[in-house]
Coordinates of N, CA and C in Angstrom, one line a residue:
M19 N -61.9 -37.3 22.3 CA -60.7 -38.0 22.2 C -59.5 -37.1 22.5
N20 N -59.5 -35.9 21.9 CA -58.4 -34.9 22.1 C -58.2 -34.6 23.6
K21 N -59.3 -34.5 24.3 CA -59.3 -34.2 25.7 C -58.5 -35.3 26.5
V22 N -58.7 -36.5 26.1 CA -58.0 -37.7 26.7 C -56.5 -37.5 26.5
F23 N -56.1 -37.1 25.3 CA -54.7 -36.9 25.0 C -54.1 -35.8 25.9
L24 N -54.9 -34.8 26.1 CA -54.4 -33.7 27.0 C -54.1 -34.2 28.4
H25 N -55.0 -35.0 28.9 CA -54.8 -35.6 30.2 C -53.6 -36.5 30.3
I26 N -53.5 -37.3 29.3 CA -52.3 -38.2 29.2 C -51.0 -37.5 29.1
E27 N -51.0 -36.4 28.3 CA -49.9 -35.5 28.1 C -49.5 -34.9 29.5
G28 N -50.5 -34.5 30.2 CA -50.2 -33.9 31.6 C -49.6 -35.0 32.5
L29 N -50.1 -36.2 32.4 CA -49.6 -37.3 33.2 C -48.1 -37.6 32.8
A30 N -47.9 -37.6 31.6 CA -46.5 -37.8 31.1 C -45.5 -36.7 31.6
V31 N -45.9 -35.5 31.5 CA -45.1 -34.4 32.0 C -44.9 -34.5 33.5
L32 N -45.9 -34.8 34.2 CA -45.8 -35.0 35.7 C -44.8 -36.2 36.0
V33 N -45.0 -37.3 35.4 CA -44.1 -38.5 35.6 C -42.7 -38.2 35.3
L34 N -42.4 -37.6 34.1 CA -41.1 -37.2 33.7 C -40.4 -36.2 34.6
S35 N -41.2 -35.2 35.0 CA -40.7 -34.2 36.0 C -40.3 -34.9 37.3
L36 N -41.1 -35.8 37.8 CA -40.8 -36.5 39.0 C -39.6 -37.4 38.9
Y37 N -39.5 -38.0 37.7 CA -38.3 -38.9 37.5 C -37.0 -38.1 37.5
F38 N -37.0 -37.0 36.7 CA -35.7 -36.2 36.6 C -35.4 -35.5 37.9
Y39 N -36.5 -35.1 38.7 CA -36.3 -34.5 40.0 C -35.6 -35.5 40.9
G40 N -36.2 -36.7 41.0 CA -35.6 -37.8 41.8 C -34.2 -38.2 41.4
Y41 N -34.0 -38.3 40.1 CA -32.7 -38.7 39.5 C -31.6 -37.7 39.9
S42 N -32.0 -36.4 39.9 CA -31.1 -35.3 40.3 C -30.8 -35.2 41.8
Q43 N -31.6 -36.0 42.6 CA -31.4 -36.1 44.0 C -31.7 -34.7 44.7
F44 N -32.7 -34.0 44.2 CA -33.1 -32.8 44.8 C -33.9 -33.1 46.1
S45 N -34.1 -32.0 46.9 CA -34.9 -32.2 48.1 C -36.4 -32.4 47.9
W46 N -36.9 -33.5 48.4 CA -38.4 -33.7 48.3 C -39.1 -32.7 49.2
L47 N -38.5 -32.2 50.2 CA -39.2 -31.2 51.1 C -39.4 -30.0 50.3
L48 N -38.4 -29.5 49.5 CA -38.5 -28.4 48.6 C -39.6 -28.6 47.6
F49 N -39.6 -29.8 47.1 CA -40.6 -30.2 46.0 C -42.0 -29.9 46.6
F50 N -42.3 -30.5 47.8 CA -43.7 -30.4 48.3 C -44.0 -29.0 48.8
I51 N -43.0 -28.2 49.2 CA -43.2 -26.8 49.6 C -43.6 -26.0 48.4
L52 N -42.9 -26.2 47.2 CA -43.1 -25.3 46.1 C -44.1 -25.9 45.0
L53 N -44.6 -27.1 45.2 CA -45.4 -27.7 44.2 C -46.6 -26.8 43.8
L54 N -47.2 -26.2 44.8 CA -48.4 -25.4 44.5 C -48.1 -23.9 44.4
A55 N -46.9 -23.5 44.4 CA -46.5 -22.1 44.3 C -47.0 -21.4 43.1
P56 N -47.0 -22.0 41.9 CA -47.6 -21.3 40.7 C -49.0 -20.9 40.9
D57 N -49.8 -21.5 41.8 CA -51.2 -21.1 42.0 C -51.3 -19.8 42.7
I58 N -50.3 -19.2 43.2 CA -50.3 -17.9 43.7 C -50.8 -16.9 42.7
S59 N -50.6 -17.3 41.4 CA -51.0 -16.4 40.3 C -52.5 -16.2 40.2
M60 N -53.3 -17.1 40.9 CA -54.7 -16.9 41.0 C -55.1 -15.6 41.7
F61 N -54.3 -15.0 42.4 CA -54.6 -13.8 43.1 C -54.9 -12.7 42.1
G62 N -54.5 -12.8 40.9 CA -54.8 -11.8 39.9 C -56.3 -11.7 39.6
Y63 N -57.0 -12.8 40.0 CA -58.5 -12.7 39.8 C -59.1 -11.8 40.8
L64 N -58.4 -11.4 41.9 CA -58.9 -10.4 42.8 C -59.0 -9.0 42.2
I65 N -58.2 -8.8 41.1 CA -58.3 -7.5 40.4 C -59.5 -7.6 39.4
N66 N -59.4 -8.5 38.5 CA -60.5 -8.8 37.5 C -60.2 -10.1 36.7
N67 N -61.1 -10.6 36.0 CA -61.0 -11.8 35.3 C -59.9 -11.8 34.2
Q68 N -59.8 -10.7 33.5 CA -58.8 -10.6 32.4 C -57.4 -10.6 33.0
I69 N -57.1 -9.8 34.0 CA -55.8 -9.8 34.6 C -55.5 -11.2 35.2
G70 N -56.5 -11.7 35.9 CA -56.3 -13.0 36.5 C -56.0 -14.1 35.5
A71 N -56.7 -14.1 34.4 CA -56.4 -15.1 33.4 C -55.0 -15.0 32.8
R72 N -54.6 -13.7 32.5 CA -53.3 -13.5 31.9 C -52.2 -13.9 32.9
L73 N -52.3 -13.6 34.1 CA -51.3 -13.9 35.1 C -51.3 -15.4 35.3
Y74 N -52.5 -16.0 35.5 CA -52.5 -17.5 35.6 C -51.9 -18.2 34.4
N75 N -52.2 -17.8 33.2 CA -51.7 -18.4 32.0 C -50.2 -18.2 31.9
L76 N -49.7 -17.1 32.3 CA -48.2 -16.8 32.3 C -47.5 -17.9 33.2
F77 N -48.1 -18.2 34.3 CA -47.5 -19.1 35.3 C -47.8 -20.6 35.0
H78 N -48.7 -20.8 34.0 CA -49.1 -22.2 33.7 C -48.9 -22.6 32.2
T79 N -47.9 -21.9 31.6 CA -47.5 -22.4 30.3 C -46.1 -22.9 30.4
F80 N -45.7 -23.7 29.4 CA -44.4 -24.3 29.5 C -43.2 -23.4 29.0
T81 N -43.5 -22.3 28.4 CA -42.5 -21.4 27.8 C -41.5 -21.0 28.9
I82 N -41.9 -20.4 30.0 CA -41.0 -19.9 31.0 C -40.4 -21.1 31.7
V83 N -41.1 -22.2 31.9 CA -40.5 -23.4 32.6 C -39.4 -23.9 31.8
I84 N -39.5 -24.0 30.5 CA -38.5 -24.5 29.6 C -37.2 -23.6 29.7
I85 N -37.5 -22.3 29.7 CA -36.3 -21.4 29.8 C -35.6 -21.6 31.1
V86 N -36.4 -21.7 32.2 CA -35.8 -21.9 33.6 C -35.0 -23.2 33.6
I87 N -35.5 -24.3 33.1 CA -34.8 -25.6 33.0 C -33.6 -25.5 32.2
F88 N -33.7 -24.9 31.0 CA -32.6 -24.7 30.1 C -31.5 -23.9 30.7
C89 N -31.8 -22.8 31.4 CA -30.8 -22.0 32.1 C -30.2 -22.8 33.2
G90 N -31.0 -23.6 33.9 CA -30.4 -24.4 35.0 C -29.4 -25.4 34.5
L91 N -29.7 -26.0 33.3 CA -28.8 -26.9 32.7 C -27.5 -26.3 32.1
L92 N -27.8 -25.2 31.4 CA -26.7 -24.5 30.7 C -25.7 -23.9 31.7
L93 N -26.3 -23.3 32.8 CA -25.4 -22.6 33.8 C -25.0 -23.5 34.9
E94 N -25.5 -24.8 34.9 CA -25.2 -25.7 35.9 C -25.7 -25.2 37.3
N95 N -26.9 -24.6 37.2 CA -27.5 -24.0 38.5 C -28.6 -25.0 38.9
Q96 N -28.2 -25.7 40.0 CA -29.1 -26.7 40.5 C -30.4 -26.2 41.1
T97 N -30.4 -25.0 41.6 CA -31.6 -24.4 42.1 C -32.6 -24.1 41.0
A98 N -32.1 -23.5 39.9 CA -33.0 -23.2 38.8 C -33.5 -24.5 38.2
L99 N -32.7 -25.5 38.1 CA -33.2 -26.8 37.5 C -34.2 -27.4 38.4
A100 N -34.0 -27.4 39.7 CA -35.0 -27.9 40.7 C -36.3 -27.2 40.6
I101 N -36.3 -25.8 40.5 CA -37.5 -25.0 40.5 C -38.2 -25.3 39.1
G102 N -37.5 -25.4 38.0 CA -38.1 -25.7 36.7 C -38.8 -27.0 36.7
L103 N -38.2 -28.0 37.3 CA -38.8 -29.4 37.3 C -40.0 -29.4 38.2
I104 N -40.0 -28.7 39.4 CA -41.2 -28.6 40.2 C -42.3 -27.9 39.5
W105 N -41.9 -26.8 38.8 CA -42.9 -26.0 38.1 C -43.6 -26.8 37.0
S106 N -42.7 -27.6 36.2 CA -43.3 -28.4 35.2 C -44.1 -29.5 35.7
A107 N -43.8 -30.1 36.9 CA -44.6 -31.1 37.5 C -46.0 -30.5 37.9
H108 N -46.0 -29.3 38.4 CA -47.2 -28.6 38.7 C -48.1 -28.5 37.5
I109 N -47.6 -28.0 36.4 CA -48.4 -27.8 35.2 C -48.9 -29.2 34.7
G110 N -48.0 -30.2 34.7 CA -48.4 -31.5 34.3 C -49.5 -32.0 35.2
M111 N -49.4 -31.8 36.5 CA -50.5 -32.3 37.4 C -51.8 -31.6 37.1
D112 N -51.7 -30.3 36.9 CA -53.0 -29.5 36.5 C -53.6 -30.0 35.3
R113 N -52.8 -30.3 34.2 CA -53.3 -30.8 33.0 C -53.9 -32.2 33.1
M114 N -53.3 -33.0 33.9 CA -53.7 -34.4 34.2 C -55.1 -34.4 34.8
I115 N -55.4 -33.5 35.7 CA -56.7 -33.5 36.4 C -57.7 -32.6 35.7
G116 N -57.3 -31.9 34.6 CA -58.3 -31.1 33.8 C -58.2 -29.6 33.9
Y117 N -57.3 -29.1 34.6 CA -57.1 -27.6 34.6 C -56.3 -27.2 33.5
G118 N -56.8 -26.3 32.7 CA -56.1 -25.8 31.6 C -55.9 -24.3 31.6
L119 N -55.4 -23.7 30.5 CA -55.2 -22.3 30.4 C -56.6 -21.6 30.5
K120 N -56.6 -20.5 31.2 CA -57.9 -19.8 31.5 C -58.3 -18.8 30.3
Y121 N -59.6 -18.8 30.1 CA -60.2 -17.7 29.3 C -60.5 -16.5 30.2
P122 N -60.5 -15.3 29.6 CA -60.8 -14.2 30.5 C -62.2 -14.0 30.9
T123 N -63.1 -14.9 30.5 CA -64.5 -14.8 30.8 C -64.8 -15.1 32.3
D124 N -64.2 -16.2 32.8 CA -64.4 -16.7 34.1 C -63.3 -17.6 34.5
F125 N -63.0 -17.7 35.8 CA -62.0 -18.6 36.3 C -62.2 -20.1 35.9
K126 N -63.5 -20.5 35.8 CA -63.8 -21.9 35.5 C -63.7 -22.2 34.0
D127 N -63.6 -21.2 33.2 CA -63.5 -21.4 31.7 C -62.0 -21.6 31.4
N128 N -61.7 -22.8 30.8 CA -60.3 -23.1 30.4 C -60.3 -23.9 29.1
H129 N -59.1 -24.0 28.6 CA -59.0 -24.7 27.2 C -59.3 -26.2 27.3
M130 N -59.4 -26.8 28.4 CA -59.7 -28.2 28.5 C -61.1 -28.5 28.8
N131 N -61.8 -27.7 29.6 CA -63.2 -27.9 29.9 C -63.7 -26.8 30.8
R132 N -64.9 -26.9 31.1 CA -65.5 -26.0 32.1 C -65.5 -26.8 33.4
V133 N -64.7 -26.3 34.4 CA -64.6 -27.0 35.7 C -65.7 -26.6 36.6

């Protein structure tokens, strides 16, 4: 049951991110170009599993995203706000389909399931 809630939570984050992105009238071209950008962090796995997991998790937690969105709002920086919303949409999309934070054992091991 908890796994279902994590998927629903991911869907909610994705939908809200899309809503606020559209509401702000940001470029949809930019959205689709940057949507998968956080997955560049997977290149850390070329070094080893531990560095790969740490780098991936850094780019796939909401902590930095919330700071980017907050700074965008506080400083009225539309670019930061757009990037933060795209980034949160990416994380929400990942959670919705079952990709979670990685364990250092293997790329397939994450907090939601073994993919």
